[in-house]
mmCIF file of C-alpha atoms and ligand atoms in Angstrom:
data_model
loop_
_atom_site.group_PDB
_atom_site.id
_atom_site.type_symbol
_atom_site.label_atom_id
_atom_site.label_comp_id
_atom_site.label_asym_id
_atom_site.label_seq_id
_atom_site.Cartn_x
_atom_site.Cartn_y
_atom_site.Cartn_z
ATOM 1 C CA UNK K 1 -44.602 -155.392 -32.576
ATOM 2 C CA UNK K 2 -42.533 -157.467 -34.931
ATOM 3 C CA UNK K 3 -43.735 -161.006 -35.510
ATOM 4 C CA UNK K 4 -41.063 -162.168 -37.930
ATOM 5 C CA UNK K 5 -38.492 -162.956 -35.266
ATOM 6 C CA UNK K 6 -36.373 -166.050 -35.809
ATOM 7 C CA UNK K 7 -36.105 -167.484 -32.306
ATOM 8 C CA UNK K 8 -33.308 -169.946 -32.853
ATOM 9 C CA UNK K 9 -30.733 -168.769 -30.373
ATOM 10 C CA UNK K 10 -27.241 -169.484 -31.570
ATOM 11 C CA UNK K 11 -25.064 -170.347 -28.579
ATOM 12 C CA UNK K 12 -21.318 -170.088 -28.395
ATOM 13 C CA UNK K 13 -20.091 -171.232 -25.012
ATOM 14 C CA UNK K 14 -16.923 -170.135 -23.262
ATOM 15 C CA UNK K 15 -13.998 -172.548 -23.500
ATOM 16 C CA UNK K 16 -13.292 -172.143 -19.818
ATOM 17 C CA UNK K 17 -15.522 -170.570 -17.161
ATOM 18 C CA UNK K 18 -14.132 -167.648 -15.085
ATOM 19 C CA UNK K 19 -16.210 -168.699 -12.089
ATOM 20 C CA UNK K 20 -13.298 -170.164 -10.125
ATOM 21 C CA UNK K 21 -11.697 -166.663 -10.033
ATOM 22 C CA UNK K 22 -14.641 -165.254 -8.066
ATOM 23 C CA UNK K 23 -14.680 -165.030 -4.282
ATOM 24 C CA UNK K 24 -18.417 -165.371 -3.674
ATOM 25 C CA UNK K 25 -17.901 -164.525 0.005
ATOM 26 C CA UNK K 26 -16.765 -161.048 -0.964
ATOM 27 C CA UNK K 27 -18.944 -159.699 -3.720
ATOM 28 C CA UNK K 28 -19.876 -156.052 -3.902
ATOM 29 C CA UNK K 29 -22.388 -154.609 -6.351
ATOM 30 C CA UNK K 30 -21.823 -154.724 -10.076
ATOM 31 C CA UNK K 31 -18.177 -155.345 -10.885
ATOM 32 C CA UNK K 32 -18.104 -159.066 -11.762
ATOM 33 C CA UNK K 33 -19.796 -160.491 -14.843
ATOM 34 C CA UNK K 34 -20.833 -164.035 -15.688
ATOM 35 C CA UNK K 35 -19.404 -166.061 -18.574
ATOM 36 C CA UNK K 36 -21.988 -165.245 -21.246
ATOM 37 C CA UNK K 37 -24.129 -162.456 -22.679
ATOM 38 C CA UNK K 38 -27.126 -162.330 -24.992
ATOM 39 C CA UNK K 39 -27.179 -160.183 -28.136
ATOM 40 C CA UNK K 40 -29.995 -159.404 -30.585
ATOM 41 C CA UNK K 41 -29.790 -156.869 -33.403
ATOM 42 C CA UNK K 42 -32.533 -154.781 -34.967
ATOM 43 C CA UNK K 43 -32.052 -153.958 -38.616
ATOM 44 C CA UNK K 44 -34.211 -153.579 -41.710
ATOM 45 C CA UNK K 45 -37.295 -153.378 -39.513
ATOM 46 C CA UNK K 46 -36.942 -156.582 -37.491
ATOM 47 C CA UNK K 47 -35.084 -158.172 -34.598
ATOM 48 C CA UNK K 48 -32.633 -160.830 -35.730
ATOM 49 C CA UNK K 49 -29.413 -162.710 -35.012
ATOM 50 C CA UNK K 50 -30.299 -163.635 -31.445
ATOM 51 C CA UNK K 51 -27.239 -165.242 -29.940
ATOM 52 C CA UNK K 52 -25.432 -165.987 -26.703
ATOM 53 C CA UNK K 53 -21.697 -165.531 -26.774
ATOM 54 C CA UNK K 54 -18.856 -165.350 -24.225
ATOM 55 C CA UNK K 55 -18.938 -162.094 -22.224
ATOM 56 C CA UNK K 56 -16.543 -159.672 -23.893
ATOM 57 C CA UNK K 57 -16.005 -156.007 -24.774
ATOM 58 C CA UNK K 58 -18.017 -154.532 -27.621
ATOM 59 C CA UNK K 59 -16.504 -153.050 -30.753
ATOM 60 C CA UNK K 60 -18.366 -149.861 -31.681
ATOM 61 C CA UNK K 61 -17.995 -147.050 -34.208
ATOM 62 C CA UNK K 62 -17.080 -143.726 -32.549
ATOM 63 C CA UNK K 63 -20.151 -142.356 -34.362
ATOM 64 C CA UNK K 64 -22.509 -144.820 -32.619
ATOM 65 C CA UNK K 65 -25.643 -142.786 -32.185
ATOM 66 C CA UNK K 66 -26.393 -143.889 -28.571
ATOM 67 C CA UNK K 67 -23.063 -142.431 -27.437
ATOM 68 C CA UNK K 68 -23.999 -138.982 -28.759
ATOM 69 C CA UNK K 69 -27.739 -138.565 -28.395
ATOM 70 C CA UNK K 70 -28.492 -141.032 -25.637
ATOM 71 C CA UNK K 71 -30.972 -143.409 -27.245
ATOM 72 C CA UNK K 72 -30.251 -145.967 -24.589
ATOM 73 C CA UNK K 73 -32.512 -147.737 -22.102
ATOM 74 C CA UNK K 74 -31.992 -150.455 -19.533
ATOM 75 C CA UNK K 75 -33.634 -152.749 -17.030
ATOM 76 C CA UNK K 76 -32.589 -154.406 -13.787
ATOM 77 C CA UNK K 77 -33.937 -157.640 -12.337
ATOM 78 C CA UNK K 78 -32.671 -160.336 -10.034
ATOM 79 C CA UNK K 79 -32.369 -164.118 -9.996
ATOM 80 C CA UNK K 80 -32.117 -165.986 -6.700
ATOM 81 C CA UNK K 81 -31.174 -169.506 -5.767
ATOM 82 C CA UNK K 82 -34.178 -171.485 -4.564
ATOM 83 C CA UNK K 83 -33.470 -172.253 -0.911
ATOM 84 C CA UNK K 84 -35.698 -175.354 -1.054
ATOM 85 C CA UNK K 85 -34.236 -176.765 -4.292
ATOM 86 C CA UNK K 86 -30.699 -175.554 -4.853
ATOM 87 C CA UNK K 87 -30.602 -176.601 -8.505
ATOM 88 C CA UNK K 88 -33.402 -174.178 -9.340
ATOM 89 C CA UNK K 89 -33.063 -170.472 -10.000
ATOM 90 C CA UNK K 90 -35.970 -168.079 -9.385
ATOM 91 C CA UNK K 91 -36.352 -164.832 -11.294
ATOM 92 C CA UNK K 92 -38.534 -162.098 -9.808
ATOM 93 C CA UNK K 93 -41.227 -160.669 -12.132
ATOM 94 C CA UNK K 94 -39.225 -160.634 -15.390
ATOM 95 C CA UNK K 95 -42.375 -160.029 -17.453
ATOM 96 C CA UNK K 96 -42.705 -156.639 -15.732
ATOM 97 C CA UNK K 97 -39.197 -155.734 -16.838
ATOM 98 C CA UNK K 98 -39.994 -156.725 -20.406
ATOM 99 C CA UNK K 99 -43.121 -154.516 -20.353
ATOM 100 C CA UNK K 100 -41.253 -151.578 -18.859
ATOM 101 C CA UNK K 101 -38.408 -151.942 -21.351
ATOM 102 C CA UNK K 102 -40.952 -151.498 -24.105
ATOM 103 C CA UNK K 103 -42.550 -148.482 -22.392
ATOM 104 C CA UNK K 104 -39.100 -146.912 -22.224
ATOM 105 C CA UNK K 105 -38.390 -147.901 -25.840
ATOM 106 C CA UNK K 106 -41.566 -146.264 -27.050
ATOM 107 C CA UNK K 107 -40.832 -143.000 -25.243
ATOM 108 C CA UNK K 108 -37.465 -142.536 -26.846
ATOM 109 C CA UNK K 109 -38.404 -143.776 -30.284
ATOM 110 C CA UNK K 110 -36.829 -147.217 -30.201
ATOM 111 C CA UNK K 111 -38.383 -150.422 -31.538
ATOM 112 C CA UNK K 112 -40.231 -152.646 -29.100
ATOM 113 C CA UNK K 113 -38.678 -155.987 -28.240
ATOM 114 C CA UNK K 114 -40.788 -159.151 -28.639
ATOM 115 C CA UNK K 115 -41.462 -161.003 -25.396
ATOM 116 C CA UNK K 116 -39.842 -164.224 -26.644
ATOM 117 C CA UNK K 117 -36.469 -162.575 -27.201
ATOM 118 C CA UNK K 118 -36.528 -161.180 -23.688
ATOM 119 C CA UNK K 119 -37.873 -164.266 -21.943
ATOM 120 C CA UNK K 120 -36.270 -167.057 -23.950
ATOM 121 C CA UNK K 121 -33.029 -165.120 -24.143
ATOM 122 C CA UNK K 122 -33.067 -164.683 -20.368
ATOM 123 C CA UNK K 123 -33.887 -168.346 -19.798
ATOM 124 C CA UNK K 124 -31.127 -169.646 -22.062
ATOM 125 C CA UNK K 125 -28.596 -167.258 -20.568
ATOM 126 C CA UNK K 126 -29.530 -168.356 -17.050
ATOM 127 C CA UNK K 127 -29.358 -172.032 -17.980
ATOM 128 C CA UNK K 128 -25.785 -171.481 -19.105
ATOM 129 C CA UNK K 129 -24.726 -169.263 -16.202
ATOM 130 C CA UNK K 130 -26.812 -170.851 -13.455
ATOM 131 C CA UNK K 131 -23.800 -171.614 -11.291
ATOM 132 C CA UNK K 132 -23.165 -167.884 -11.016
ATOM 133 C CA UNK K 133 -26.324 -167.292 -8.975
ATOM 134 C CA UNK K 134 -24.840 -166.884 -5.500
ATOM 135 C CA UNK K 135 -26.148 -168.471 -2.333
ATOM 136 C CA UNK K 136 -26.524 -166.618 0.897
ATOM 137 C CA UNK K 137 -28.179 -163.725 2.616
ATOM 138 C CA UNK K 138 -28.434 -160.576 0.524
ATOM 139 C CA UNK K 139 -26.814 -162.193 -2.505
ATOM 140 C CA UNK K 140 -28.355 -162.623 -5.930
ATOM 141 C CA UNK K 141 -27.621 -162.463 -9.630
ATOM 142 C CA UNK K 142 -28.388 -158.977 -10.914
ATOM 143 C CA UNK K 143 -29.483 -159.122 -14.547
ATOM 144 C CA UNK K 144 -29.032 -156.151 -16.834
ATOM 145 C CA UNK K 145 -31.036 -156.127 -20.073
ATOM 146 C CA UNK K 146 -30.428 -152.999 -22.179
ATOM 147 C CA UNK K 147 -30.944 -151.573 -25.629
ATOM 148 C CA UNK K 148 -29.062 -148.877 -27.505
ATOM 149 C CA UNK K 149 -29.002 -147.180 -30.892
ATOM 150 C CA UNK K 150 -26.251 -148.470 -33.157
ATOM 151 C CA UNK K 151 -26.392 -146.359 -36.329
ATOM 152 C CA UNK K 152 -22.954 -144.901 -37.067
ATOM 153 C CA UNK K 153 -24.455 -141.506 -37.916
ATOM 154 C CA UNK K 154 -24.167 -138.149 -36.195
ATOM 155 C CA UNK K 155 -27.132 -136.315 -37.661
ATOM 156 C CA UNK K 156 -29.866 -136.015 -35.034
ATOM 157 C CA UNK K 157 -32.497 -138.584 -35.848
ATOM 158 C CA UNK K 158 -33.811 -141.786 -34.421
ATOM 159 C CA UNK K 159 -31.465 -144.635 -35.274
ATOM 160 C CA UNK K 160 -32.506 -147.302 -37.753
ATOM 161 C CA UNK K 161 -30.510 -150.045 -36.042
ATOM 162 C CA UNK K 162 -30.395 -151.133 -32.389
ATOM 163 C CA UNK K 163 -28.790 -153.726 -30.217
ATOM 164 C CA UNK K 164 -30.479 -155.469 -27.292
ATOM 165 C CA UNK K 165 -28.292 -157.278 -24.799
ATOM 166 C CA UNK K 166 -28.517 -159.073 -21.470
ATOM 167 C CA UNK K 167 -25.609 -159.700 -19.159
ATOM 168 C CA UNK K 168 -25.531 -160.605 -15.487
ATOM 169 C CA UNK K 169 -23.544 -159.933 -12.371
ATOM 170 C CA UNK K 170 -23.462 -161.764 -9.033
ATOM 171 C CA UNK K 171 -24.103 -159.099 -6.398
ATOM 172 C CA UNK K 172 -24.284 -158.390 -2.713
ATOM 173 C CA UNK K 173 -26.273 -155.551 -1.144
ATOM 174 C CA UNK K 174 -26.405 -152.227 -2.992
ATOM 175 C CA UNK K 175 -26.685 -150.401 0.315
ATOM 176 C CA UNK K 176 -25.123 -152.336 3.146
ATOM 177 C CA UNK K 177 -26.349 -149.849 5.767
ATOM 178 C CA UNK K 178 -29.483 -147.733 6.250
ATOM 179 C CA UNK K 179 -29.204 -144.670 4.019
ATOM 180 C CA UNK K 180 -28.948 -140.959 4.599
ATOM 181 C CA UNK K 181 -30.732 -138.817 2.017
ATOM 182 C CA UNK K 182 -30.821 -135.108 1.300
ATOM 183 C CA UNK K 183 -33.871 -133.292 -0.054
ATOM 184 C CA UNK K 184 -32.894 -131.629 -3.336
ATOM 185 C CA UNK K 185 -34.372 -128.189 -3.804
ATOM 186 C CA UNK K 186 -32.448 -126.818 -6.747
ATOM 187 C CA UNK K 187 -31.667 -129.461 -9.388
ATOM 188 C CA UNK K 188 -34.380 -131.355 -11.242
ATOM 189 C CA UNK K 189 -34.512 -135.026 -12.159
ATOM 190 C CA UNK K 190 -37.748 -135.146 -14.024
ATOM 191 C CA UNK K 191 -40.696 -133.023 -15.135
ATOM 192 C CA UNK K 192 -44.217 -133.612 -16.402
ATOM 193 C CA UNK K 193 -44.068 -134.585 -20.047
ATOM 194 C CA UNK K 194 -40.467 -135.761 -19.684
ATOM 195 C CA UNK K 195 -38.846 -139.186 -19.496
ATOM 196 C CA UNK K 196 -38.593 -139.565 -15.709
ATOM 197 C CA UNK K 197 -40.950 -142.551 -15.594
ATOM 198 C CA UNK K 198 -38.867 -144.530 -18.076
ATOM 199 C CA UNK K 199 -35.576 -146.332 -17.537
ATOM 200 C CA UNK K 200 -33.703 -144.055 -19.872
ATOM 201 C CA UNK K 201 -29.915 -143.870 -19.431
ATOM 202 C CA UNK K 202 -29.928 -140.044 -19.505
ATOM 203 C CA UNK K 203 -32.083 -139.839 -16.358
ATOM 204 C CA UNK K 204 -29.253 -141.453 -14.439
ATOM 205 C CA UNK K 205 -26.556 -139.332 -16.086
ATOM 206 C CA UNK K 206 -28.415 -136.146 -15.147
ATOM 207 C CA UNK K 207 -28.694 -137.269 -11.533
ATOM 208 C CA UNK K 208 -24.980 -137.852 -11.015
ATOM 209 C CA UNK K 209 -23.747 -134.317 -10.425
ATOM 210 C CA UNK K 210 -26.444 -133.293 -7.894
ATOM 211 C CA UNK K 211 -26.035 -136.682 -6.159
ATOM 212 C CA UNK K 212 -22.269 -136.197 -5.999
ATOM 213 C CA UNK K 213 -22.696 -132.822 -4.264
ATOM 214 C CA UNK K 214 -24.838 -134.545 -1.627
ATOM 215 C CA UNK K 215 -22.425 -137.493 -1.377
ATOM 216 C CA UNK K 216 -19.568 -135.045 -0.764
ATOM 217 C CA UNK K 217 -21.544 -133.866 2.259
ATOM 218 C CA UNK K 218 -21.961 -137.446 3.533
ATOM 219 C CA UNK K 219 -25.381 -138.415 2.159
ATOM 220 C CA UNK K 220 -25.944 -141.561 0.104
ATOM 221 C CA UNK K 221 -28.565 -140.147 -2.208
ATOM 222 C CA UNK K 222 -31.016 -137.343 -2.859
ATOM 223 C CA UNK K 223 -34.711 -137.143 -2.358
ATOM 224 C CA UNK K 224 -35.773 -135.475 -5.577
ATOM 225 C CA UNK K 225 -38.597 -132.962 -5.486
ATOM 226 C CA UNK K 226 -41.001 -131.818 -8.194
ATOM 227 C CA UNK K 227 -39.598 -129.680 -11.008
ATOM 228 C CA UNK K 228 -42.074 -126.824 -10.678
ATOM 229 C CA UNK K 229 -42.015 -125.831 -7.010
ATOM 230 C CA UNK K 230 -39.533 -128.169 -5.256
ATOM 231 C CA UNK K 231 -42.334 -128.711 -2.853
ATOM 232 C CA UNK K 232 -43.226 -132.409 -3.171
ATOM 233 C CA UNK K 233 -41.077 -135.521 -2.723
ATOM 234 C CA UNK K 234 -40.761 -137.684 -5.824
ATOM 235 C CA UNK K 235 -38.143 -140.449 -5.559
ATOM 236 C CA UNK K 236 -34.495 -141.099 -4.892
ATOM 237 C CA UNK K 237 -32.023 -141.569 -7.769
ATOM 238 C CA UNK K 238 -31.604 -145.298 -7.212
ATOM 239 C CA UNK K 239 -35.030 -146.188 -5.831
ATOM 240 C CA UNK K 240 -38.631 -145.123 -5.274
ATOM 241 C CA UNK K 241 -39.406 -143.927 -1.753
ATOM 242 C CA UNK K 242 -42.225 -144.646 0.678
ATOM 243 C CA UNK K 243 -43.271 -143.161 4.001
ATOM 244 C CA UNK K 244 -45.401 -144.698 6.738
ATOM 245 C CA UNK K 245 -47.182 -141.675 8.169
ATOM 246 C CA UNK K 246 -49.344 -142.767 11.088
ATOM 247 C CA UNK K 247 -50.809 -145.992 9.736
ATOM 248 C CA UNK K 248 -50.851 -144.920 6.080
ATOM 249 C CA UNK K 249 -48.270 -145.955 3.517
ATOM 250 C CA UNK K 250 -47.646 -142.989 1.213
ATOM 251 C CA UNK K 251 -45.682 -142.881 -2.014
ATOM 252 C CA UNK K 252 -45.623 -140.630 -5.067
ATOM 253 C CA UNK K 253 -48.003 -141.708 -7.842
ATOM 254 C CA UNK K 254 -46.592 -143.536 -10.845
ATOM 255 C CA UNK K 255 -47.210 -140.688 -13.293
ATOM 256 C CA UNK K 256 -44.723 -139.029 -15.645
ATOM 257 C CA UNK K 257 -42.081 -138.126 -13.124
ATOM 258 C CA UNK K 258 -41.161 -141.156 -11.069
ATOM 259 C CA UNK K 259 -39.752 -144.475 -12.200
ATOM 260 C CA UNK K 260 -42.448 -147.124 -12.449
ATOM 261 C CA UNK K 261 -40.638 -149.379 -10.038
ATOM 262 C CA UNK K 262 -41.390 -153.102 -9.944
ATOM 263 C CA UNK K 263 -40.385 -153.398 -6.282
ATOM 264 C CA UNK K 264 -42.565 -150.335 -5.619
ATOM 265 C CA UNK K 265 -45.518 -152.055 -7.285
ATOM 266 C CA UNK K 266 -44.879 -155.320 -5.403
ATOM 267 C CA UNK K 267 -44.671 -153.575 -2.016
ATOM 268 C CA UNK K 268 -47.938 -151.740 -2.680
ATOM 269 C CA UNK K 269 -49.642 -155.012 -3.691
ATOM 270 C CA UNK K 270 -48.482 -156.702 -0.484
ATOM 271 C CA UNK K 271 -49.494 -153.731 1.667
ATOM 272 C CA UNK K 272 -52.993 -153.677 0.163
ATOM 273 C CA UNK K 273 -53.311 -157.453 0.595
ATOM 274 C CA UNK K 274 -52.389 -157.027 4.257
ATOM 275 C CA UNK K 275 -55.117 -154.420 4.693
ATOM 276 C CA UNK K 276 -52.746 -151.496 5.123
ATOM 277 C CA UNK K 277 -54.014 -148.115 4.012
ATOM 278 C CA UNK K 278 -52.071 -147.033 0.923
ATOM 279 C CA UNK K 279 -52.066 -143.565 -0.600
ATOM 280 C CA UNK K 280 -50.366 -142.994 -3.948
ATOM 281 C CA UNK K 281 -50.065 -139.242 -3.683
ATOM 282 C CA UNK K 282 -47.382 -136.608 -3.394
ATOM 283 C CA UNK K 283 -46.095 -135.915 0.111
ATOM 284 C CA UNK K 284 -44.885 -132.344 0.520
ATOM 285 C CA UNK K 285 -41.653 -131.493 2.310
ATOM 286 C CA UNK K 286 -43.705 -129.525 4.852
ATOM 287 C CA UNK K 287 -45.943 -132.524 5.539
ATOM 288 C CA UNK K 288 -42.924 -134.811 5.882
ATOM 289 C CA UNK K 289 -41.030 -132.542 8.272
ATOM 290 C CA UNK K 290 -44.182 -131.905 10.280
ATOM 291 C CA UNK K 291 -44.747 -135.697 10.530
ATOM 292 C CA UNK K 292 -41.139 -136.202 11.681
ATOM 293 C CA UNK K 293 -41.437 -133.476 14.314
ATOM 294 C CA UNK K 294 -44.732 -134.835 15.624
ATOM 295 C CA UNK K 295 -43.281 -138.385 15.601
ATOM 296 C CA UNK K 296 -45.989 -139.460 13.149
ATOM 297 C CA UNK K 297 -43.437 -140.593 10.561
ATOM 298 C CA UNK K 298 -42.942 -144.219 11.558
ATOM 299 C CA UNK K 299 -40.884 -145.426 8.612
ATOM 300 C CA UNK K 300 -39.154 -144.171 5.481
ATOM 301 C CA UNK K 301 -37.585 -146.486 2.966
ATOM 302 C CA UNK K 302 -36.528 -146.879 -0.623
ATOM 303 C CA UNK K 303 -37.702 -149.657 -2.931
ATOM 304 C CA UNK K 304 -35.756 -150.875 -5.940
ATOM 305 C CA UNK K 305 -34.364 -153.991 -7.579
ATOM 306 C CA UNK K 306 -30.793 -153.157 -6.665
ATOM 307 C CA UNK K 307 -31.632 -151.438 -3.376
ATOM 308 C CA UNK K 308 -34.363 -153.986 -2.374
ATOM 309 C CA UNK K 309 -35.922 -152.346 0.713
ATOM 310 C CA UNK K 310 -33.465 -149.720 1.934
ATOM 311 C CA UNK K 311 -34.254 -148.158 5.288
ATOM 312 C CA UNK K 312 -33.758 -144.390 5.386
ATOM 313 C CA UNK K 313 -32.233 -143.351 8.701
ATOM 314 C CA UNK K 314 -31.633 -139.642 8.091
ATOM 315 C CA UNK K 315 -33.387 -137.025 5.965
ATOM 316 C CA UNK K 316 -31.671 -133.697 5.451
ATOM 317 C CA UNK K 317 -33.707 -130.617 4.694
ATOM 318 C CA UNK K 318 -32.650 -127.004 4.625
ATOM 319 C CA UNK K 319 -29.632 -127.329 6.915
ATOM 320 C CA UNK K 320 -31.153 -129.836 9.356
ATOM 321 C CA UNK K 321 -30.536 -133.571 9.635
ATOM 322 C CA UNK K 322 -33.683 -135.305 10.871
ATOM 323 C CA UNK K 323 -33.081 -138.696 12.500
ATOM 324 C CA UNK K 324 -35.847 -141.189 11.823
ATOM 325 C CA UNK K 325 -37.202 -143.948 14.089
ATOM 326 C CA UNK K 326 -34.902 -146.860 14.861
ATOM 327 C CA UNK K 327 -34.814 -149.637 12.281
ATOM 328 C CA UNK K 328 -35.959 -152.420 14.655
ATOM 329 C CA UNK K 329 -39.194 -150.520 15.332
ATOM 330 C CA UNK K 330 -40.158 -150.389 11.651
ATOM 331 C CA UNK K 331 -42.801 -153.093 11.462
ATOM 332 C CA UNK K 332 -43.987 -152.667 7.896
ATOM 333 C CA UNK K 333 -40.692 -152.311 6.015
ATOM 334 C CA UNK K 334 -39.095 -155.160 7.984
ATOM 335 C CA UNK K 335 -42.110 -157.376 7.324
ATOM 336 C CA UNK K 336 -42.286 -156.527 3.623
ATOM 337 C CA UNK K 337 -38.548 -157.132 3.180
ATOM 338 C CA UNK K 338 -38.915 -160.536 4.828
ATOM 339 C CA UNK K 339 -41.940 -161.438 2.724
ATOM 340 C CA UNK K 340 -40.293 -160.416 -0.559
ATOM 341 C CA UNK K 341 -37.080 -162.228 0.359
ATOM 342 C CA UNK K 342 -38.982 -165.402 1.178
ATOM 343 C CA UNK K 343 -40.960 -165.335 -2.064
ATOM 344 C CA UNK K 344 -37.859 -164.522 -4.096
ATOM 345 C CA UNK K 345 -35.861 -167.368 -2.528
ATOM 346 C CA UNK K 346 -38.593 -170.011 -2.670
ATOM 347 C CA UNK K 347 -39.208 -170.123 1.082
ATOM 348 C CA UNK K 348 -42.759 -168.933 0.644
ATOM 349 C CA UNK K 349 -45.247 -170.066 -1.981
ATOM 350 C CA UNK K 350 -45.525 -167.818 -5.033
ATOM 351 C CA UNK K 351 -49.287 -167.218 -4.954
ATOM 352 C CA UNK K 352 -49.158 -164.155 -7.211
ATOM 353 C CA UNK K 353 -47.293 -165.659 -10.201
ATOM 354 C CA UNK K 354 -44.320 -163.379 -9.642
ATOM 355 C CA UNK K 355 -41.675 -166.046 -10.098
ATOM 356 C CA UNK K 356 -40.121 -167.406 -13.304
ATOM 357 C CA UNK K 357 -38.292 -170.699 -12.708
ATOM 358 C CA UNK K 358 -35.151 -171.817 -14.508
HETATM 359 C C1 COI C 401 -32.072 -151.111 -10.282
HETATM 360 O O1 COI C 401 -32.454 -151.048 -9.124
HETATM 361 O O2 COI C 401 -32.186 -152.161 -10.943
HETATM 362 C C2 COI C 401 -31.501 -149.962 -10.965
HETATM 363 O O3 COI C 401 -31.455 -149.968 -12.161
HETATM 364 C C3 COI C 401 -30.915 -148.855 -10.178
HETATM 365 C C4 COI C 401 -29.487 -148.646 -10.514
HETATM 366 C C5 COI C 401 -29.052 -147.371 -9.945
HETATM 367 C C6 COI C 401 -28.610 -149.777 -10.057
#
């Protein structure tokens, strides 16, 4: 890790904020951006030129290496308005995002980012754009840190220069309704030894076509299965997935093939603290369908920063739509959503040091 970082952040503020143009009562997911963005550049072996500037388009060479060979990684985290102290903004587990960014960076041969650039950069950006953190149920400021290769060179090699950026977007719910998912038994998202665990841009690109086929049939997302046999459930394209089978919470293990989700990790920590039996193991399609048919599957839900806790209402497998138990009867996922929401919005004490305050 580089230790020669100059942490003076140069700040150029907007002349006039765009905030008055935003209708905060009608925000969807991910199409409005705050006034500022953070930029840091990696060159000659170190991170430098950390600055915050007005949000604007980037000027890039057509030969920019990330555009051709996909050396590009990202993160997603959320800031919430403290419901007890409106002037304070609460960020959920940003240190975990910094760590995961560096795990992703390592896997695709990018330089690691020092913690102070991530954390101080985030803090300064939020101080400037604090007013953009929306109030109200289901609303938050979605923060998108990302890093990409910037060499203008089209030979295949790891770039020597990179850019790290953070920008932010006031958002509403990613899924406004319980979701319908389809079990994928042909295409593959991720395989052992691959990059499926990392937040690598290409993972998402590769998921788009199979997901679109399912969306054309009326499903919101896929349930990906393992690459070798299409026998075991892994995750959904936008979130990890969990099943309450009997009284046991089951989810795929955080190995090579599923995203190491921060919401996933938080839900498992809460479940264990509440004395719920947790099994991090692969659930086969046969086991899942059998549990649905025997009414042993009590709950199925996705976990993700954007998705939060997304109830799954329908699972499609092999020509059959299976309807899952009604949402009101889902004790665990409703309780865990409430608990996370209360911690994230300052209604419940942060006893686990999950919250960063700005
Ligand atoms: C997130 O949940 O933060 C993600 O990056 C998922 C993305 C599909 C919005």
